[in-house]
PDB file of C-alpha atoms and ligand atoms in Angstrom:
ATOM      1  CA  UNK U   1      -0.038   0.102   0.044  1.00 81.00           C
ATOM      2  CA  UNK U   2       1.475   3.217  -1.094  1.00 92.00           C
ATOM      3  CA  UNK U   3       0.968   6.086   1.598  1.00 91.00           C
ATOM      4  CA  UNK U   4      -0.917   9.197   1.053  1.00 94.00           C
ATOM      5  CA  UNK U   5       0.262  12.435   0.385  1.00 96.00           C
ATOM      6  CA  UNK U   6      -1.196  16.313   0.936  1.00 97.00           C
ATOM      7  CA  UNK U   7       0.593  18.824  -0.535  1.00 98.00           C
ATOM      8  CA  UNK U   8      -0.213  22.907  -0.646  1.00 98.00           C
ATOM      9  CA  UNK U   9       1.058  25.005  -3.171  1.00 98.00           C
ATOM     10  CA  UNK U  10       0.484  28.306  -2.194  1.00 98.00           C
ATOM     11  CA  UNK U  11       1.665  29.517  -5.457  1.00 98.00           C
ATOM     12  CA  UNK U  12       2.472  33.778  -5.273  1.00 98.00           C
ATOM     13  CA  UNK U  13       0.528  34.481  -2.043  1.00 98.00           C
ATOM     14  CA  UNK U  14       1.610  35.044   1.526  1.00 98.00           C
ATOM     15  CA  UNK U  15       3.400  37.625   3.140  1.00 98.00           C
ATOM     16  CA  UNK U  16       5.522  36.264   6.767  1.00 98.00           C
ATOM     17  CA  UNK U  17       2.794  36.464   9.138  1.00 98.00           C
ATOM     18  CA  UNK U  18       0.309  34.563   6.716  1.00 98.00           C
ATOM     19  CA  UNK U  19       3.108  31.658   6.459  1.00 98.00           C
ATOM     20  CA  UNK U  20       3.392  31.928  10.210  1.00 98.00           C
ATOM     21  CA  UNK U  21      -0.719  31.260  10.823  1.00 97.00           C
ATOM     22  CA  UNK U  22      -0.905  28.290   7.828  1.00 98.00           C
ATOM     23  CA  UNK U  23       2.060  26.557   9.548  1.00 98.00           C
ATOM     24  CA  UNK U  24       0.976  26.704  13.059  1.00 97.00           C
ATOM     25  CA  UNK U  25      -2.087  26.144  12.591  1.00 97.00           C
ATOM     26  CA  UNK U  26      -1.337  22.564  10.693  1.00 96.00           C
ATOM     27  CA  UNK U  27       0.784  22.000  13.309  1.00 96.00           C
ATOM     28  CA  UNK U  28      -1.887  22.605  16.058  1.00 95.00           C
ATOM     29  CA  UNK U  29      -3.902  20.479  14.211  1.00 92.00           C
ATOM     30  CA  UNK U  30      -1.898  17.084  15.262  1.00 86.00           C
ATOM     31  CA  UNK U  31      -1.785  15.097  12.797  1.00 83.00           C
ATOM     32  CA  UNK U  32      -0.811  11.485  13.270  1.00 77.00           C
ATOM     33  CA  UNK U  33       2.863  11.847  12.336  1.00 72.00           C
ATOM     34  CA  UNK U  34       3.009  10.103   8.908  1.00 68.00           C
ATOM     35  CA  UNK U  35       0.254   9.533   7.882  1.00 71.00           C
ATOM     36  CA  UNK U  36      -0.239  11.703   5.705  1.00 78.00           C
ATOM     37  CA  UNK U  37       2.579  13.402   4.924  1.00 92.00           C
ATOM     38  CA  UNK U  38       1.430  17.050   4.788  1.00 96.00           C
ATOM     39  CA  UNK U  39       4.126  19.363   2.023  1.00 97.00           C
ATOM     40  CA  UNK U  40       3.739  23.146   1.750  1.00 98.00           C
ATOM     41  CA  UNK U  41       5.063  24.936  -1.370  1.00 98.00           C
ATOM     42  CA  UNK U  42       5.542  28.224   0.052  1.00 98.00           C
ATOM     43  CA  UNK U  43       7.260  30.805  -2.551  1.00 98.00           C
ATOM     44  CA  UNK U  44      10.476  31.422  -1.693  1.00 98.00           C
ATOM     45  CA  UNK U  45      10.646  34.636   0.452  1.00 98.00           C
ATOM     46  CA  UNK U  46       7.809  32.606   2.796  1.00 98.00           C
ATOM     47  CA  UNK U  47      10.002  28.897   3.189  1.00 98.00           C
ATOM     48  CA  UNK U  48      12.129  30.445   6.020  1.00 98.00           C
ATOM     49  CA  UNK U  49       9.423  31.765   7.656  1.00 98.00           C
ATOM     50  CA  UNK U  50       7.440  27.748   7.717  1.00 98.00           C
ATOM     51  CA  UNK U  51      10.683  26.327   7.828  1.00 98.00           C
ATOM     52  CA  UNK U  52      11.257  28.388  11.683  1.00 98.00           C
ATOM     53  CA  UNK U  53       7.994  26.734  12.605  1.00 98.00           C
ATOM     54  CA  UNK U  54       7.865  23.349  11.455  1.00 97.00           C
ATOM     55  CA  UNK U  55      11.935  22.171  11.338  1.00 97.00           C
ATOM     56  CA  UNK U  56      11.459  18.896  14.044  1.00 95.00           C
ATOM     57  CA  UNK U  57       7.865  18.527  13.279  1.00 94.00           C
ATOM     58  CA  UNK U  58       6.672  15.884  10.465  1.00 93.00           C
ATOM     59  CA  UNK U  59       5.507  18.930   8.635  1.00 95.00           C
ATOM     60  CA  UNK U  60       7.836  19.320   5.435  1.00 97.00           C
ATOM     61  CA  UNK U  61       8.216  21.813   2.537  1.00 98.00           C
ATOM     62  CA  UNK U  62       9.950  22.222  -0.443  1.00 98.00           C
ATOM     63  CA  UNK U  63      10.478  24.956  -3.579  1.00 98.00           C
ATOM     64  CA  UNK U  64       7.759  25.825  -6.393  1.00 98.00           C
ATOM     65  CA  UNK U  65      10.242  25.901  -8.961  1.00 98.00           C
ATOM     66  CA  UNK U  66      14.153  25.989  -9.312  1.00 98.00           C
ATOM     67  CA  UNK U  67      16.531  25.925 -11.887  1.00 98.00           C
ATOM     68  CA  UNK U  68      18.632  23.383 -13.596  1.00 98.00           C
ATOM     69  CA  UNK U  69      22.209  25.369 -12.279  1.00 98.00           C
ATOM     70  CA  UNK U  70      23.676  24.980  -8.999  1.00 98.00           C
ATOM     71  CA  UNK U  71      24.936  28.181  -8.986  1.00 98.00           C
ATOM     72  CA  UNK U  72      26.118  31.317 -11.754  1.00 98.00           C
ATOM     73  CA  UNK U  73      24.876  33.991 -13.706  1.00 98.00           C
ATOM     74  CA  UNK U  74      21.231  33.299 -13.567  1.00 98.00           C
ATOM     75  CA  UNK U  75      19.709  36.563 -12.146  1.00 98.00           C
ATOM     76  CA  UNK U  76      16.445  35.787 -10.267  1.00 97.00           C
ATOM     77  CA  UNK U  77      16.905  32.134 -10.710  1.00 98.00           C
ATOM     78  CA  UNK U  78      17.336  29.398  -7.009  1.00 98.00           C
ATOM     79  CA  UNK U  79      18.912  26.402  -7.253  1.00 98.00           C
ATOM     80  CA  UNK U  80      18.387  22.924  -6.197  1.00 98.00           C
ATOM     81  CA  UNK U  81      21.397  23.011  -3.585  1.00 98.00           C
ATOM     82  CA  UNK U  82      19.708  26.256  -2.137  1.00 98.00           C
ATOM     83  CA  UNK U  83      16.511  24.914  -1.649  1.00 98.00           C
ATOM     84  CA  UNK U  84      18.459  22.009   0.743  1.00 98.00           C
ATOM     85  CA  UNK U  85      20.032  24.782   2.301  1.00 98.00           C
ATOM     86  CA  UNK U  86      16.897  25.674   3.487  1.00 98.00           C
ATOM     87  CA  UNK U  87      15.645  22.318   4.878  1.00 98.00           C
ATOM     88  CA  UNK U  88      13.222  21.672   1.766  1.00 98.00           C
ATOM     89  CA  UNK U  89      12.202  18.005   0.583  1.00 98.00           C
ATOM     90  CA  UNK U  90      10.448  18.534  -2.405  1.00 98.00           C
ATOM     91  CA  UNK U  91      10.267  20.490  -5.623  1.00 98.00           C
ATOM     92  CA  UNK U  92       7.917  21.278  -7.583  1.00 98.00           C
ATOM     93  CA  UNK U  93       8.081  21.016 -11.183  1.00 98.00           C
ATOM     94  CA  UNK U  94       6.338  21.820 -14.632  1.00 98.00           C
ATOM     95  CA  UNK U  95       3.520  22.848 -12.786  1.00 98.00           C
ATOM     96  CA  UNK U  96       1.455  24.103 -15.542  1.00 98.00           C
ATOM     97  CA  UNK U  97       1.435  27.646 -14.953  1.00 97.00           C
ATOM     98  CA  UNK U  98       5.322  27.609 -15.584  1.00 98.00           C
ATOM     99  CA  UNK U  99       4.678  25.362 -19.180  1.00 98.00           C
ATOM    100  CA  UNK U 100       2.048  27.393 -20.103  1.00 97.00           C
ATOM    101  CA  UNK U 101       3.426  31.401 -18.652  1.00 98.00           C
ATOM    102  CA  UNK U 102       6.992  30.840 -18.476  1.00 97.00           C
ATOM    103  CA  UNK U 103       7.278  28.574 -21.331  1.00 97.00           C
ATOM    104  CA  UNK U 104       8.539  25.387 -19.202  1.00 98.00           C
ATOM    105  CA  UNK U 105       8.848  22.966 -22.309  1.00 98.00           C
ATOM    106  CA  UNK U 106       9.216  18.998 -21.925  1.00 98.00           C
ATOM    107  CA  UNK U 107      12.970  19.393 -21.694  1.00 98.00           C
ATOM    108  CA  UNK U 108      13.614  21.955 -19.247  1.00 98.00           C
ATOM    109  CA  UNK U 109      11.124  20.064 -16.975  1.00 98.00           C
ATOM    110  CA  UNK U 110      13.063  16.820 -17.071  1.00 98.00           C
ATOM    111  CA  UNK U 111      16.600  19.324 -16.962  1.00 98.00           C
ATOM    112  CA  UNK U 112      14.994  20.905 -13.540  1.00 98.00           C
ATOM    113  CA  UNK U 113      14.236  16.892 -12.449  1.00 97.00           C
ATOM    114  CA  UNK U 114      17.501  16.149 -12.711  1.00 96.00           C
ATOM    115  CA  UNK U 115      18.749  18.597 -10.983  1.00 98.00           C
ATOM    116  CA  UNK U 116      16.779  18.624  -7.980  1.00 97.00           C
ATOM    117  CA  UNK U 117      16.945  14.574  -8.291  1.00 96.00           C
ATOM    118  CA  UNK U 118      20.740  15.725  -8.503  1.00 96.00           C
ATOM    119  CA  UNK U 119      20.233  18.119  -5.498  1.00 97.00           C
ATOM    120  CA  UNK U 120      18.952  15.787  -2.963  1.00 96.00           C
ATOM    121  CA  UNK U 121      15.428  16.767  -3.731  1.00 97.00           C
ATOM    122  CA  UNK U 122      12.612  14.784  -4.101  1.00 97.00           C
ATOM    123  CA  UNK U 123      10.724  16.610  -7.673  1.00 98.00           C
ATOM    124  CA  UNK U 124       6.729  16.520  -7.738  1.00 98.00           C
ATOM    125  CA  UNK U 125       6.285  16.674 -11.518  1.00 98.00           C
ATOM    126  CA  UNK U 126       2.963  17.945 -12.455  1.00 98.00           C
ATOM    127  CA  UNK U 127       1.326  16.670 -15.936  1.00 98.00           C
ATOM    128  CA  UNK U 128      -1.952  17.477 -16.843  1.00 98.00           C
ATOM    129  CA  UNK U 129      -3.614  18.389 -20.859  1.00 97.00           C
ATOM    130  CA  UNK U 130      -5.621  21.593 -20.833  1.00 96.00           C
ATOM    131  CA  UNK U 131      -9.319  21.974 -21.728  1.00 96.00           C
ATOM    132  CA  UNK U 132      -9.091  21.893 -25.491  1.00 96.00           C
ATOM    133  CA  UNK U 133      -6.390  19.128 -25.791  1.00 97.00           C
ATOM    134  CA  UNK U 134      -9.320  16.446 -23.361  1.00 96.00           C
ATOM    135  CA  UNK U 135     -12.267  17.865 -25.841  1.00 95.00           C
ATOM    136  CA  UNK U 136     -10.363  17.222 -28.885  1.00 97.00           C
ATOM    137  CA  UNK U 137      -9.774  13.156 -27.535  1.00 97.00           C
ATOM    138  CA  UNK U 138      -5.228  14.018 -27.051  1.00 97.00           C
ATOM    139  CA  UNK U 139      -5.684  13.683 -23.323  1.00 98.00           C
ATOM    140  CA  UNK U 140      -3.560  10.326 -23.206  1.00 98.00           C
ATOM    141  CA  UNK U 141      -0.946  11.850 -26.079  1.00 98.00           C
ATOM    142  CA  UNK U 142      -0.578  14.385 -24.096  1.00 98.00           C
ATOM    143  CA  UNK U 143      -0.054  12.578 -20.952  1.00 98.00           C
ATOM    144  CA  UNK U 144       2.479  10.149 -22.777  1.00 98.00           C
ATOM    145  CA  UNK U 145       4.449  13.087 -24.308  1.00 98.00           C
ATOM    146  CA  UNK U 146       5.073  14.570 -20.682  1.00 98.00           C
ATOM    147  CA  UNK U 147       5.566  11.697 -19.025  1.00 98.00           C
ATOM    148  CA  UNK U 148       7.753  10.308 -21.751  1.00 97.00           C
ATOM    149  CA  UNK U 149      10.200  13.705 -21.704  1.00 97.00           C
ATOM    150  CA  UNK U 150      10.329  12.313 -17.231  1.00 96.00           C
ATOM    151  CA  UNK U 151      10.696   8.821 -17.384  1.00 95.00           C
ATOM    152  CA  UNK U 152      14.407   8.281 -18.021  1.00 93.00           C
ATOM    153  CA  UNK U 153      14.792  10.306 -14.493  1.00 94.00           C
ATOM    154  CA  UNK U 154      12.952   7.685 -12.623  1.00 91.00           C
ATOM    155  CA  UNK U 155      14.575   5.218 -10.886  1.00 82.00           C
ATOM    156  CA  UNK U 156      17.836   6.717 -11.896  1.00 72.00           C
ATOM    157  CA  UNK U 157      19.649   6.036  -8.187  1.00 67.00           C
ATOM    158  CA  UNK U 158      18.136   2.542  -7.768  1.00 68.00           C
ATOM    159  CA  UNK U 159      15.172   0.966  -7.287  1.00 69.00           C
ATOM    160  CA  UNK U 160      13.224   4.290  -5.647  1.00 77.00           C
ATOM    161  CA  UNK U 161      10.200   5.878  -6.404  1.00 86.00           C
ATOM    162  CA  UNK U 162      12.278   9.192  -6.601  1.00 93.00           C
ATOM    163  CA  UNK U 163       9.831  11.191  -7.967  1.00 96.00           C
ATOM    164  CA  UNK U 164       6.050  12.260  -7.035  1.00 97.00           C
ATOM    165  CA  UNK U 165       4.362  12.469  -9.824  1.00 98.00           C
ATOM    166  CA  UNK U 166       1.168  15.090  -9.934  1.00 98.00           C
ATOM    167  CA  UNK U 167      -1.885  14.694 -12.445  1.00 98.00           C
ATOM    168  CA  UNK U 168      -3.211  18.160 -12.827  1.00 98.00           C
ATOM    169  CA  UNK U 169      -5.690  19.185 -15.387  1.00 97.00           C
ATOM    170  CA  UNK U 170      -4.927  22.050 -16.718  1.00 96.00           C
ATOM    171  CA  UNK U 171      -9.396  22.740 -16.707  1.00 95.00           C
ATOM    172  CA  UNK U 172      -9.574  21.767 -13.170  1.00 94.00           C
ATOM    173  CA  UNK U 173      -6.762  24.438 -11.893  1.00 95.00           C
ATOM    174  CA  UNK U 174      -8.391  27.262  -9.920  1.00 88.00           C
ATOM    175  CA  UNK U 175     -11.249  26.840 -11.777  1.00 90.00           C
ATOM    176  CA  UNK U 176     -13.632  24.978  -9.127  1.00 86.00           C
ATOM    177  CA  UNK U 177     -14.135  22.153 -11.994  1.00 88.00           C
ATOM    178  CA  UNK U 178     -12.256  19.315  -9.827  1.00 88.00           C
ATOM    179  CA  UNK U 179     -11.998  15.887 -12.259  1.00 89.00           C
ATOM    180  CA  UNK U 180     -14.920  13.515 -11.072  1.00 95.00           C
ATOM    181  CA  UNK U 181     -13.143  10.475  -9.084  1.00 97.00           C
ATOM    182  CA  UNK U 182     -13.755   8.036 -12.287  1.00 97.00           C
ATOM    183  CA  UNK U 183     -12.019  10.607 -14.578  1.00 97.00           C
ATOM    184  CA  UNK U 184      -9.282  11.274 -12.371  1.00 98.00           C
ATOM    185  CA  UNK U 185      -8.617   7.750 -11.412  1.00 98.00           C
ATOM    186  CA  UNK U 186      -8.431   6.532 -15.131  1.00 98.00           C
ATOM    187  CA  UNK U 187      -5.689   9.492 -15.631  1.00 98.00           C
ATOM    188  CA  UNK U 188      -3.705   8.135 -13.184  1.00 98.00           C
ATOM    189  CA  UNK U 189      -3.941   4.400 -13.918  1.00 98.00           C
ATOM    190  CA  UNK U 190      -2.893   5.497 -17.483  1.00 98.00           C
ATOM    191  CA  UNK U 191      -0.046   7.211 -15.673  1.00 98.00           C
ATOM    192  CA  UNK U 192       0.964   4.157 -13.944  1.00 98.00           C
ATOM    193  CA  UNK U 193       0.835   2.032 -16.803  1.00 98.00           C
ATOM    194  CA  UNK U 194       3.303   4.502 -18.378  1.00 97.00           C
ATOM    195  CA  UNK U 195       5.902   3.925 -15.046  1.00 96.00           C
ATOM    196  CA  UNK U 196       5.098   0.577 -15.921  1.00 95.00           C
ATOM    197  CA  UNK U 197       6.192   0.361 -18.756  1.00 94.00           C
ATOM    198  CA  UNK U 198       9.534   1.249 -18.223  1.00 91.00           C
ATOM    199  CA  UNK U 199       9.412  -0.422 -14.712  1.00 92.00           C
ATOM    200  CA  UNK U 200       6.925  -2.363 -13.211  1.00 93.00           C
ATOM    201  CA  UNK U 201       8.177  -2.496  -9.516  1.00 91.00           C
ATOM    202  CA  UNK U 202       8.448   0.984  -9.518  1.00 93.00           C
ATOM    203  CA  UNK U 203       4.974   1.742 -10.903  1.00 95.00           C
ATOM    204  CA  UNK U 204       3.396   0.074  -7.350  1.00 95.00           C
ATOM    205  CA  UNK U 205       5.744   2.420  -5.522  1.00 94.00           C
ATOM    206  CA  UNK U 206       5.298   5.712  -7.252  1.00 96.00           C
ATOM    207  CA  UNK U 207       2.691   8.459  -5.720  1.00 97.00           C
ATOM    208  CA  UNK U 208       0.693   9.848  -7.780  1.00 98.00           C
ATOM    209  CA  UNK U 209      -0.894  12.683  -6.791  1.00 98.00           C
ATOM    210  CA  UNK U 210      -4.073  14.784  -7.991  1.00 98.00           C
ATOM    211  CA  UNK U 211      -4.283  18.366  -8.404  1.00 97.00           C
ATOM    212  CA  UNK U 212      -7.282  20.513  -9.592  1.00 96.00           C
ATOM    213  CA  UNK U 213      -9.932  21.938  -7.458  1.00 95.00           C
ATOM    214  CA  UNK U 214      -9.582  19.233  -4.283  1.00 97.00           C
ATOM    215  CA  UNK U 215     -11.775  21.060  -2.071  1.00 97.00           C
ATOM    216  CA  UNK U 216     -12.455  19.091   1.670  1.00 97.00           C
ATOM    217  CA  UNK U 217     -16.042  18.027   0.167  1.00 97.00           C
ATOM    218  CA  UNK U 218     -14.629  15.971  -2.087  1.00 97.00           C
ATOM    219  CA  UNK U 219     -10.644  15.162  -1.338  1.00 97.00           C
ATOM    220  CA  UNK U 220     -11.983  11.983   0.332  1.00 97.00           C
ATOM    221  CA  UNK U 221     -14.079  10.718  -2.989  1.00 97.00           C
ATOM    222  CA  UNK U 222     -11.137  11.741  -5.158  1.00 97.00           C
ATOM    223  CA  UNK U 223      -8.175   9.956  -2.618  1.00 97.00           C
ATOM    224  CA  UNK U 224     -10.117   6.643  -1.658  1.00 96.00           C
ATOM    225  CA  UNK U 225      -9.120   5.790  -5.525  1.00 97.00           C
ATOM    226  CA  UNK U 226      -7.082   2.837  -5.708  1.00 97.00           C
ATOM    227  CA  UNK U 227      -3.861   4.879  -8.047  1.00 98.00           C
ATOM    228  CA  UNK U 228      -4.472   8.507  -5.925  1.00 98.00           C
ATOM    229  CA  UNK U 229      -2.520   8.912  -3.594  1.00 97.00           C
ATOM    230  CA  UNK U 230      -3.150  12.355  -1.938  1.00 97.00           C
ATOM    231  CA  UNK U 231      -3.598  15.394  -3.305  1.00 98.00           C
ATOM    232  CA  UNK U 232      -1.533  18.884  -4.516  1.00 98.00           C
ATOM    233  CA  UNK U 233      -3.658  21.539  -3.218  1.00 98.00           C
ATOM    234  CA  UNK U 234      -3.441  25.414  -4.424  1.00 98.00           C
ATOM    235  CA  UNK U 235      -6.470  27.682  -3.198  1.00 97.00           C
ATOM    236  CA  UNK U 236      -7.815  25.495  -0.497  1.00 97.00           C
ATOM    237  CA  UNK U 237      -3.848  25.486   1.173  1.00 98.00           C
ATOM    238  CA  UNK U 238      -4.191  29.221   1.922  1.00 98.00           C
ATOM    239  CA  UNK U 239      -7.573  28.536   3.959  1.00 98.00           C
ATOM    240  CA  UNK U 240      -5.791  27.173   7.139  1.00 97.00           C
ATOM    241  CA  UNK U 241      -8.957  25.466   8.338  1.00 97.00           C
ATOM    242  CA  UNK U 242      -9.808  23.977   4.842  1.00 98.00           C
ATOM    243  CA  UNK U 243      -6.801  22.793   4.286  1.00 97.00           C
ATOM    244  CA  UNK U 244      -6.619  20.996   7.572  1.00 97.00           C
ATOM    245  CA  UNK U 245      -9.782  19.111   6.445  1.00 97.00           C
ATOM    246  CA  UNK U 246      -7.992  17.867   4.144  1.00 97.00           C
ATOM    247  CA  UNK U 247      -5.546  16.599   5.978  1.00 95.00           C
ATOM    248  CA  UNK U 248      -7.872  14.492   8.018  1.00 94.00           C
ATOM    249  CA  UNK U 249      -9.933  13.488   5.266  1.00 94.00           C
ATOM    250  CA  UNK U 250      -6.715  11.692   4.007  1.00 94.00           C
ATOM    251  CA  UNK U 251      -5.805  10.529   7.619  1.00 92.00           C
ATOM    252  CA  UNK U 252      -9.023   8.508   7.601  1.00 90.00           C
ATOM    253  CA  UNK U 253      -8.401   6.878   4.949  1.00 88.00           C
ATOM    254  CA  UNK U 254      -5.079   6.600   6.700  1.00 78.00           C
ATOM    255  CA  UNK U 255      -2.572   4.646   4.216  1.00 75.00           C
ATOM    256  CA  UNK U 256       0.178   4.108   6.051  1.00 59.00           C
ATOM    257  CA  UNK U 257       2.984   3.548   3.439  1.00 50.00           C
TER     258      UNK U 257
HETATM  259  C1  PEP F   1      -2.259  23.885  -7.716  1.00 50.83           C
HETATM  260  O1  PEP F   1      -2.132  24.742  -8.524  1.00 50.83           O
HETATM  261  O2  PEP F   1      -1.521  23.150  -8.444  1.00 50.83           O
HETATM  262  C2  PEP F   1      -3.646  23.718  -8.357  1.00 50.83           C
HETATM  263  C3  PEP F   1      -4.078  21.996  -8.102  1.00 50.83           C
HETATM  264  O3  PEP F   1      -4.868  24.283  -8.178  1.00 50.83           O
HETATM  265  P1  PEP F   1      -5.887  24.478  -7.452  1.00 50.83           P
HETATM  266  O4  PEP F   1      -6.372  23.409  -5.728  1.00 50.83           O
HETATM  267  O5  PEP F   1      -6.597  26.004  -6.690  1.00 50.83           O
HETATM  268  O6  PEP F   1      -7.231  24.445  -8.265  1.00 50.83           O
END
């Protein structure tokens, strides 16, 4: 049984006081220490604020992005070793907002995945189709293309599931239009089958999170699906009570890994 994970992507939101409030609310909820694993992705400027409170607890944190070089003349960029230096264990890679707004190609996503792995971070790699791609029947093709780009990195350092996949249909992100549990399960099973083509043992181990308008009232049905190993939560992760409730839902499902 794979463990379950709940991750909060704060995107470009929050100031120091907000980070303190949100982090403290999760710590106060005293979730079971390993079930679920809860990870916060604050903006870079708030990583230290989260870390100051969460260090020593079971709560984890990570960066929303990284650059593929470790240091040098890359004004405005942040590297994997810098994130590690701030206690990050995870980093988001290839979020659809980065793919769309910042033109991150599959090749760039792969370079970032490798940079994260070299820095000792676990990349949470986002894949997902747009509304138009779904409506024109291209969903599986798009997912296969995005997965083919990152699969060479999977298991690169042994038989560990060294990365996490987040299935985030773009039409469901920030829109309130959640994929139905059946739609999400179908996509997750497909993604797992793509991993299985490369490595059947790792396909059973790799976590595949669902993202796209996850809320406390739909998390239970989504997380109960066989191939859905938790959620990447955007908007709802900025509301302490709602996010804690989503974590509680995951806790009740209680997959210990
Ligand atoms: C996200 O941006 O990763 C996301 C899933 O956002 P939301 O939950 O707001 O749809």
